Short mmCIF file of C-alpha atoms in Angstrom, two decimals:
data_model
loop_
_atom_site.label_atom_id
_atom_site.label_comp_id
_atom_site.label_asym_id
_atom_site.label_seq_id
_atom_site.Cartn_x
_atom_site.Cartn_y
_atom_site.Cartn_z
CA MET A 1 73.19 95.73 161.40
CA SER A 2 74.48 99.01 160.89
CA ARG A 3 74.82 100.83 157.26
CA GLU A 4 77.65 102.47 159.09
CA THR A 5 81.23 101.84 158.54
CA SER A 6 84.32 104.12 159.08
CA THR A 7 86.41 105.16 155.35
CA ILE A 8 89.36 106.36 154.90
CA LEU A 9 88.89 108.58 151.64
CA THR A 10 92.19 109.08 148.97
CA ASN A 11 92.65 110.27 145.17
CA LEU A 12 95.56 110.21 143.39
CA CYS A 13 95.67 111.84 139.40
CA LEU A 14 97.00 110.70 136.44
CA ILE A 15 98.49 113.64 134.90
CA GLU A 16 99.40 113.18 131.24
CA ASP A 17 101.20 115.51 129.29
CA CYS A 18 99.83 114.39 125.45
CA SER A 19 102.02 116.05 123.16
CA THR A 20 105.02 113.89 124.80
CA ASN A 21 103.27 111.08 125.70
CA LYS A 22 104.38 111.12 129.42
CA VAL A 23 102.98 110.82 132.76
CA VAL A 24 103.98 112.21 136.50
CA LEU A 25 104.91 109.26 139.12
CA GLN A 26 106.11 109.25 142.36
CA TYR A 27 108.72 106.97 143.76
CA ARG A 28 107.23 106.31 147.19
CA SER A 29 110.52 104.62 148.93
CA PRO A 30 109.66 100.99 151.10
CA GLU A 31 110.74 102.57 153.96
CA LYS A 32 107.97 105.55 153.95
CA THR A 33 104.66 103.28 152.56
CA HIS A 34 103.35 99.91 152.05
CA TRP A 35 102.50 101.43 148.71
CA ALA A 36 106.26 101.59 147.51
CA GLY A 37 107.30 101.73 144.30
CA TYR A 38 106.26 104.17 141.04
CA ALA A 39 102.87 105.68 141.52
CA PHE A 40 100.33 108.46 140.68
CA PRO A 41 100.52 111.12 143.13
CA GLY A 42 97.83 111.85 145.42
CA GLY A 43 96.56 111.86 148.98
CA HIS A 44 93.87 112.29 151.49
CA ILE A 45 90.75 114.10 150.89
CA GLU A 46 90.93 116.59 154.11
CA GLU A 47 87.70 117.44 155.98
CA GLY A 48 85.35 120.15 154.29
CA GLU A 49 87.09 119.92 150.91
CA SER A 50 85.02 118.56 147.71
CA LEU A 51 86.75 116.14 145.74
CA VAL A 52 88.38 117.94 143.27
CA GLU A 53 89.47 121.04 145.53
CA SER A 54 91.53 117.60 147.47
CA VAL A 55 93.18 116.32 143.83
CA ILE A 56 94.43 119.80 143.02
CA ARG A 57 95.23 120.43 146.51
CA GLU A 58 97.40 117.27 146.91
CA ILE A 59 98.64 117.24 143.38
CA TYR A 60 100.51 121.01 143.83
CA GLU A 61 101.80 119.96 147.45
CA GLU A 62 103.48 117.21 146.02
CA THR A 63 104.25 117.70 142.76
CA GLY A 64 104.42 121.34 142.24
CA LEU A 65 101.92 121.46 139.32
CA THR A 66 98.76 123.15 139.26
CA ILE A 67 96.73 120.50 137.60
CA THR A 68 92.93 122.37 135.93
CA ASN A 69 89.76 120.54 135.03
CA PRO A 70 90.47 117.47 136.39
CA LYS A 71 88.16 114.42 135.27
CA LEU A 72 87.08 111.71 137.82
CA VAL A 73 87.93 108.29 135.99
CA ALA A 74 87.47 105.73 137.92
CA VAL A 75 87.00 104.58 142.01
CA LYS A 76 89.77 101.81 143.71
CA ASP A 77 88.14 100.41 146.89
CA TRP A 78 88.43 97.56 149.28
CA PRO A 79 87.68 96.31 152.77
CA GLN A 80 90.30 97.45 155.18
CA ASP A 81 91.48 94.24 157.58
CA GLU A 82 90.33 96.35 160.79
CA GLY A 83 87.20 96.72 159.10
CA GLY A 84 85.70 99.56 157.20
CA ARG A 85 86.57 100.54 153.84
CA TYR A 86 89.29 102.87 151.53
CA ILE A 87 88.25 104.12 148.51
CA VAL A 88 90.14 106.22 146.31
CA PHE A 89 89.13 109.09 143.88
CA CYS A 90 91.38 108.34 140.23
CA TYR A 91 91.27 111.73 138.33
CA LYS A 92 92.96 112.24 134.64
CA ALA A 93 94.29 115.64 134.07
CA THR A 94 95.66 116.95 130.87
CA GLU A 95 95.94 120.80 131.64
CA PHE A 96 98.06 121.45 134.51
CA SER A 97 101.12 124.54 134.55
CA GLY A 98 103.97 125.04 136.61
CA GLN A 99 107.05 122.63 136.96
CA ILE A 100 107.82 119.58 139.25
CA HIS A 101 109.45 119.25 142.15
CA SER A 102 110.41 115.89 144.26
CA THR A 103 109.17 116.17 148.28
CA GLU A 104 109.26 114.79 151.38
CA GLU A 105 106.73 112.13 149.93
CA GLY A 106 108.74 111.24 146.97
CA GLU A 107 110.86 111.75 143.86
CA ILE A 108 108.83 113.44 141.12
CA SER A 109 109.24 112.75 137.32
CA TRP A 110 108.30 112.68 133.53
CA VAL A 111 107.96 109.14 132.76
CA ASP A 112 107.17 108.21 129.39
CA LYS A 113 104.23 105.86 129.47
CA ASP A 114 105.56 103.14 126.96
CA VAL A 115 108.46 102.29 129.64
CA LEU A 116 106.02 102.01 132.63
CA SER A 117 106.23 98.27 132.28
CA LYS A 118 109.58 98.04 133.05
CA LEU A 119 109.70 100.34 135.90
CA ASP A 120 109.62 99.12 139.72
CA LEU A 121 105.90 100.22 139.96
CA ALA A 122 103.54 99.90 143.60
CA TYR A 123 101.40 97.08 143.13
CA ASP A 124 98.77 96.96 140.73
CA MET A 125 99.83 100.26 138.83
CA LEU A 126 99.82 98.59 135.46
CA GLU A 127 96.07 97.51 135.95
CA LEU A 128 95.32 100.67 137.71
CA LEU A 129 96.50 102.57 134.43
CA ARG A 130 93.93 100.05 132.26
CA MET A 131 91.01 101.34 134.08
CA MET A 132 91.70 104.42 134.33
CA GLU A 133 91.84 104.65 130.32
CA ASP A 134 89.54 102.21 129.89
CA GLU A 135 85.86 104.66 129.71
CA GLU A 136 84.23 101.01 130.05
CA LEU A 137 85.14 100.58 133.11
CA SER A 138 84.80 102.60 136.50
CA GLU A 139 85.65 100.66 139.02
CA TYR A 140 88.81 98.41 140.40
CA TYR A 141 87.46 96.48 143.64
CA TYR A 142 89.28 94.41 146.16
CA HIS A 143 86.97 92.11 147.03
CA GLU A 144 88.97 90.27 149.77
CA ARG A 145 92.76 89.29 150.77
CA ILE A 146 93.69 85.60 149.15
CA GLU A 147 97.02 83.86 149.39
CA GLY A 148 99.47 85.78 147.45
CA GLY A 149 97.12 89.10 147.11
CA TRP A 150 93.61 89.63 146.31
CA ARG A 151 90.88 88.41 144.58
CA LYS A 152 89.85 91.96 142.75
CA SER A 153 87.20 92.74 139.91
CA MET A 154 87.31 96.10 137.59
CA TYR A 155 83.16 96.79 136.45
#
């Protein structure tokens, strides 16, 4: 039995302005992605990049912000239907510079954290936010597809 498996590595980042209680969200159109709605920005890790370098690059490309000192706060992962594994390294950044701008990836905006539950969020975003902010949790694992979604656990 081989221990090798194909793996897709990605990241996302909760960018928070603690002075205003706002976070950066990206609206992803259902026509462009299966993970549609408002979500934290991020993207794929490129070959030869460190995890931190990749999240800094992705956030700059997708939002116009330069983040510094991003902290790895969690991992979200699941088995892919066609085999392999999908891993999302979840970061949080409270230090940043620049002005936000939208791209072809999606519309970027600062949103008050208190209204997140009223938005058209991407699948499991509120649970993901809870996991990312809870220092007792570090992994959000999707075990398998079941009727109506996934069987999931937070560790």
